[in-house]
mmCIF file of N, CA and C in Angstrom:
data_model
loop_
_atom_site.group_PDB
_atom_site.id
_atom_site.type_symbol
_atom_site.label_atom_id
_atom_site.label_comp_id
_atom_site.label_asym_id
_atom_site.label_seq_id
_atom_site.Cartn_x
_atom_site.Cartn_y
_atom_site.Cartn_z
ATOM 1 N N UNK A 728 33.324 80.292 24.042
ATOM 2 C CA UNK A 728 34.603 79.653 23.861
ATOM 3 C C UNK A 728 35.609 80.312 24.799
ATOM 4 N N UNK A 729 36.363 79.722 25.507
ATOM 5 C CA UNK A 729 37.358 80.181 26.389
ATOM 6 C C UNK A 729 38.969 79.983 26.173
ATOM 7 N N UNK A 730 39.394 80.751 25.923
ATOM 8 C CA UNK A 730 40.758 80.805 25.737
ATOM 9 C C UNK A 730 41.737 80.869 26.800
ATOM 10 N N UNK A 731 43.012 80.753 26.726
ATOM 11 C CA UNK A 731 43.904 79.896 28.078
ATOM 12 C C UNK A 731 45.325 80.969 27.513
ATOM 13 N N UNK A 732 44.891 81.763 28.721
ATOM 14 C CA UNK A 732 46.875 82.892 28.526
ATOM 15 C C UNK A 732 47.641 81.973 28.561
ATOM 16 N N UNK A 733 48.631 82.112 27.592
ATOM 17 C CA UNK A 733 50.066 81.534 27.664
ATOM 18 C C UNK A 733 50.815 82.048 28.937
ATOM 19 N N UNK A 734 51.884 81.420 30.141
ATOM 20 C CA UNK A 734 52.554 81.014 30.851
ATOM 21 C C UNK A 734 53.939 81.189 30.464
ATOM 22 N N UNK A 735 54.265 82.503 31.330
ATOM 23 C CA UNK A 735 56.007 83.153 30.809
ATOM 24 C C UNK A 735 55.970 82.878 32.417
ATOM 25 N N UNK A 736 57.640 82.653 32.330
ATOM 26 C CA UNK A 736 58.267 82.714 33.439
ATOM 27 C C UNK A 736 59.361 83.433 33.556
ATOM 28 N N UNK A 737 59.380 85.091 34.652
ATOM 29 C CA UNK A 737 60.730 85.645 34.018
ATOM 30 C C UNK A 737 61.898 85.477 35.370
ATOM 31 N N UNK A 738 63.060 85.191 34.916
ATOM 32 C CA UNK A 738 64.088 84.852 35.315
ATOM 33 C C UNK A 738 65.323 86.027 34.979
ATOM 34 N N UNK A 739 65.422 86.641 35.709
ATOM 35 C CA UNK A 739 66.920 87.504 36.025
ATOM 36 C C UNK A 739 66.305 88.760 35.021
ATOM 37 N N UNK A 740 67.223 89.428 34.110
ATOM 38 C CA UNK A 740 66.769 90.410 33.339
ATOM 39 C C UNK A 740 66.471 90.268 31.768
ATOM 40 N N UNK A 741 65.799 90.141 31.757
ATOM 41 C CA UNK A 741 65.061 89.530 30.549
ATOM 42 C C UNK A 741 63.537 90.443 30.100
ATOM 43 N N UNK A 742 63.296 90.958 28.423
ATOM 44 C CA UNK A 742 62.538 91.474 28.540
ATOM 45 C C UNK A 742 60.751 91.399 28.753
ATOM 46 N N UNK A 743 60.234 92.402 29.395
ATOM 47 C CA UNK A 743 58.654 91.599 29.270
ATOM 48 C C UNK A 743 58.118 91.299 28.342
ATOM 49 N N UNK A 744 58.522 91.727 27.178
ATOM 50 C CA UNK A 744 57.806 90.730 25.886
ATOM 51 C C UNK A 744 58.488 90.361 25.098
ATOM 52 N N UNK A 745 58.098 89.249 24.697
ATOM 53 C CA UNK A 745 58.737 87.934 23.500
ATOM 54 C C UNK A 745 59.390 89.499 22.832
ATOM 55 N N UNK A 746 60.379 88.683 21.667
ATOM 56 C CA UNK A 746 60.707 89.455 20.390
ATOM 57 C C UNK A 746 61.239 90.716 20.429
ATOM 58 N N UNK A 747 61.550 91.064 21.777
ATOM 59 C CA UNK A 747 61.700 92.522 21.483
ATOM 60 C C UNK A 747 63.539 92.952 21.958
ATOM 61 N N UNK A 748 64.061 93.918 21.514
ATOM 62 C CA UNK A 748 65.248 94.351 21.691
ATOM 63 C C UNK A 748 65.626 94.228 22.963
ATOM 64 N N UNK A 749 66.678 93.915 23.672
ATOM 65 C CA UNK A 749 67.121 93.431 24.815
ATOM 66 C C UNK A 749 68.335 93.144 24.647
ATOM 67 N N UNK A 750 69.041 94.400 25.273
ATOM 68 C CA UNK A 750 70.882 94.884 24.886
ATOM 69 C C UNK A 750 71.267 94.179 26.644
ATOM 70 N N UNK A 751 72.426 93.781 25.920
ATOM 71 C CA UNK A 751 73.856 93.185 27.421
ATOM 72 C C UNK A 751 73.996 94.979 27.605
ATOM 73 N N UNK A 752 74.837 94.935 29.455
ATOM 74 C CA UNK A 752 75.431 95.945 29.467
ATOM 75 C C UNK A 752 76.295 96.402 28.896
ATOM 76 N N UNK A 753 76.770 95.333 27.619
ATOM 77 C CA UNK A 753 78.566 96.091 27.205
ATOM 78 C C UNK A 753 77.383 96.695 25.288
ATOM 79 N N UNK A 754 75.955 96.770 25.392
ATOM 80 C CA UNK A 754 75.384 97.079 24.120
ATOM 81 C C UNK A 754 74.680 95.987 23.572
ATOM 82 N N UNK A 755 75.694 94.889 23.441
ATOM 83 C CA UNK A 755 75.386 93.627 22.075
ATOM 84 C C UNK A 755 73.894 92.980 22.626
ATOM 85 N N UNK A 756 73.091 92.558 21.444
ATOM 86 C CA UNK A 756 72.242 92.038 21.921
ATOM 87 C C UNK A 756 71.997 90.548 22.476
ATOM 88 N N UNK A 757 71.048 89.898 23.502
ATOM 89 C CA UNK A 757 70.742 88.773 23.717
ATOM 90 C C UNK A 757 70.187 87.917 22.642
ATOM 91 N N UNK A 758 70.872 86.864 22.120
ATOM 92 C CA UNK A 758 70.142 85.649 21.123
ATOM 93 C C UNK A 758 68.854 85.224 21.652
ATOM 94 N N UNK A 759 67.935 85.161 20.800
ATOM 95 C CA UNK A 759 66.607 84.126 21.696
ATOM 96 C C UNK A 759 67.229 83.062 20.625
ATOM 97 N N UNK A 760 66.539 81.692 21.569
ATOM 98 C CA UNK A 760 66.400 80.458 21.135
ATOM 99 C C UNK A 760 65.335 80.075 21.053
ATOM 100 N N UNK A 761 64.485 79.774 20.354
ATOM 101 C CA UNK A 761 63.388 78.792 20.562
ATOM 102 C C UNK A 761 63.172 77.524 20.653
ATOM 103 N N UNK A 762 62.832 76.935 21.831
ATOM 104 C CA UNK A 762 62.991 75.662 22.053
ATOM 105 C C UNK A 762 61.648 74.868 22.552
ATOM 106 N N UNK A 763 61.360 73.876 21.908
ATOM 107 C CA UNK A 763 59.693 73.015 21.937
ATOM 108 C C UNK A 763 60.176 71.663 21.753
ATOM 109 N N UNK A 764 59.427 71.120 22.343
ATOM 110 C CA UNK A 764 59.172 69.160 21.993
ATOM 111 C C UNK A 764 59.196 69.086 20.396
ATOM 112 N N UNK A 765 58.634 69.515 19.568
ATOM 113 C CA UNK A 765 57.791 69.306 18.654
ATOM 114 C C UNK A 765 58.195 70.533 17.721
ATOM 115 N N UNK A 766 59.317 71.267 17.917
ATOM 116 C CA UNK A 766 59.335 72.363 16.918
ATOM 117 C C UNK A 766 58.911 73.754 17.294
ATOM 118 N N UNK A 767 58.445 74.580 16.314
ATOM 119 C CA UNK A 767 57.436 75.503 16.569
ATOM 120 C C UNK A 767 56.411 75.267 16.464
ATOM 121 N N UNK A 768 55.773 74.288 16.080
ATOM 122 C CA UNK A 768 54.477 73.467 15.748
ATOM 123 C C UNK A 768 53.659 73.567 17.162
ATOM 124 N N UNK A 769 53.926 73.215 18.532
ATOM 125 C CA UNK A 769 53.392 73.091 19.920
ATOM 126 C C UNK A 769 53.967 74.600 20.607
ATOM 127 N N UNK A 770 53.665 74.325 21.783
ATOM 128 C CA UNK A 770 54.123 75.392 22.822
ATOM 129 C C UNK A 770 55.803 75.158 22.902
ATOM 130 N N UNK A 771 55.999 76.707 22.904
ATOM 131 C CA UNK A 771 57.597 75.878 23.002
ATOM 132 C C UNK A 771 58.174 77.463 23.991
ATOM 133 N N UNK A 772 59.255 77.348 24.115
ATOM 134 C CA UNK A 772 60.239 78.204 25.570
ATOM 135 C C UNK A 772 60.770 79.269 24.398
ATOM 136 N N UNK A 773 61.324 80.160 24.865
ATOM 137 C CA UNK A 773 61.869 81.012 24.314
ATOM 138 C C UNK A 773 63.057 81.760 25.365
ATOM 139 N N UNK A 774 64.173 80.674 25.433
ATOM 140 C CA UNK A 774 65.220 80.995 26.701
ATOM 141 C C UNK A 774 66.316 82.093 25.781
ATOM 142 N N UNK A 775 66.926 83.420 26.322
ATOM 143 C CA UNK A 775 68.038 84.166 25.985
ATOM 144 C C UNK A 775 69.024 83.844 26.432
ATOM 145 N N UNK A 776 70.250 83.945 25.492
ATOM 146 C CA UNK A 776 71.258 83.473 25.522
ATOM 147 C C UNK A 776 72.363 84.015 26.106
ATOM 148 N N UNK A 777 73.505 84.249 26.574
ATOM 149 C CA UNK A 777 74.414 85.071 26.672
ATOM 150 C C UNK A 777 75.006 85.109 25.235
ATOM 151 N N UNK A 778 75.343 83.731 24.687
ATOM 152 C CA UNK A 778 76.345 83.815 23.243
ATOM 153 C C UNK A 778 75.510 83.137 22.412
ATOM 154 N N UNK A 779 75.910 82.827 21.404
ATOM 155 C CA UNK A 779 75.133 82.009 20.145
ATOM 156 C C UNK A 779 75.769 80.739 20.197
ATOM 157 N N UNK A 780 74.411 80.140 20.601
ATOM 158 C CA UNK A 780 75.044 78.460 20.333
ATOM 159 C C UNK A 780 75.135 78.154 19.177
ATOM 160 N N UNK A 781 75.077 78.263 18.365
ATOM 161 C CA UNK A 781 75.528 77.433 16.688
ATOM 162 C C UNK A 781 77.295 78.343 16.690
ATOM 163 N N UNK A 782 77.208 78.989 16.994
ATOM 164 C CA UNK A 782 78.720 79.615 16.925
ATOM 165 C C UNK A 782 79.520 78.766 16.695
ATOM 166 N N UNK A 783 80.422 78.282 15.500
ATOM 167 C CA UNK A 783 81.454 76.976 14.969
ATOM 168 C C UNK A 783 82.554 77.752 15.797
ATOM 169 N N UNK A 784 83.086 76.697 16.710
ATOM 170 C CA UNK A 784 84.297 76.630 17.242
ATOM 171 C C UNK A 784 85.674 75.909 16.665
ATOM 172 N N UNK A 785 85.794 75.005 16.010
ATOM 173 C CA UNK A 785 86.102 74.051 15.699
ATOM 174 C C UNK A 785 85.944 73.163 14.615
ATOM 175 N N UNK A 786 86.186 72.892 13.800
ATOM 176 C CA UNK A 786 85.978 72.174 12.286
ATOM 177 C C UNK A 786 87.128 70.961 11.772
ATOM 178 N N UNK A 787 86.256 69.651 11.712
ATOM 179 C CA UNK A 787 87.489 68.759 11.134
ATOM 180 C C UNK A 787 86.922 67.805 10.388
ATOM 181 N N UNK A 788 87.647 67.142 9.876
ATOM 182 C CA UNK A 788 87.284 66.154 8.791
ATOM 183 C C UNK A 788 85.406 64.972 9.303
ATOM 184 N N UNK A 789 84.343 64.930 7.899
ATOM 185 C CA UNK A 789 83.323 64.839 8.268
ATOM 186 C C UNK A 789 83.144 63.163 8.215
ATOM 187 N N UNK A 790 82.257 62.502 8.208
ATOM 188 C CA UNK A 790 82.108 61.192 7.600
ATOM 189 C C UNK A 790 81.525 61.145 6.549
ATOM 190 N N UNK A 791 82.107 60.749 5.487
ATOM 191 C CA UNK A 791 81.473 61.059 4.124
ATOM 192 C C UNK A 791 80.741 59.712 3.779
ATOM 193 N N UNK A 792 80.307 58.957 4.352
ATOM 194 C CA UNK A 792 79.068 57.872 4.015
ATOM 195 C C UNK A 792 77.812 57.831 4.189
ATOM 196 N N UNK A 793 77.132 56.736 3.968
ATOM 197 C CA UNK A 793 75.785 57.427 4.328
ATOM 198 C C UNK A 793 75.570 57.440 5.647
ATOM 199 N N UNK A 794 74.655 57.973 6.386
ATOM 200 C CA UNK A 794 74.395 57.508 8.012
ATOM 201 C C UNK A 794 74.018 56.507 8.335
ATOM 202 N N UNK A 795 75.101 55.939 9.644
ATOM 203 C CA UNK A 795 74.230 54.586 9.902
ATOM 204 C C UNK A 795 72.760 54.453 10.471
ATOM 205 N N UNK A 796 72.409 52.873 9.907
ATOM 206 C CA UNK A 796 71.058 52.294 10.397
ATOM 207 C C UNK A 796 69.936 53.442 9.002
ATOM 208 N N UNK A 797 70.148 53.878 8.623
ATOM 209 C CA UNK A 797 69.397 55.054 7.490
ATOM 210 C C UNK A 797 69.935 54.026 6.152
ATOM 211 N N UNK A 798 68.460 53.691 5.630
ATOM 212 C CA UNK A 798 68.428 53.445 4.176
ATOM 213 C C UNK A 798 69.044 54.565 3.032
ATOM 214 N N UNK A 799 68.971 54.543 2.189
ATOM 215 C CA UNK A 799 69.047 55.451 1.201
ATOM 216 C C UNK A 799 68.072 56.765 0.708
ATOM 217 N N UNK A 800 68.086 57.367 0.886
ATOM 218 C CA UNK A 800 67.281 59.082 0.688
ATOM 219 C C UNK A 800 67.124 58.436 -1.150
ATOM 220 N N UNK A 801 65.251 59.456 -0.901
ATOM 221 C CA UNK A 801 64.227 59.230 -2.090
ATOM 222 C C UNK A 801 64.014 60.590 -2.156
#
């Protein structure tokens, strides 16, 4: 049976292995993201961030109906 190395590509300073501690020069650490077609379920990227994208900037009134073209939740 033959098995197939996974395919990293490194770009600027970034560490050599997944998961591991990887400080900015001012200390704080780099966010990983994980990003796939399909989830974590398939092969998916693992790009570092400078900042945190979910970071809420901004907050205002939501649409409180159901979503369009979406039936009703079972």
């Amino acid at each position: 049976m033959r098995t197939t190395m996974a395919y990293y590509r490194r770009v600027g300073s970034v560490p050599p292995q997944r998961h591991t501690r990887h400080r900015r020069p001012d200390g704080g650490p780099y966010p990983e993201e994980p990003m796939g077609e399909e989830g974590l379920a398939a092969g998916c990227s693992l790009p570092y961030r400078r900042g945190v994208l979910s970071a809420v900037v901004d907050a205002g009134p939501g649409h409180a109906g159901p979503h369009p073209g979406r039936g009703p939740s079972r």
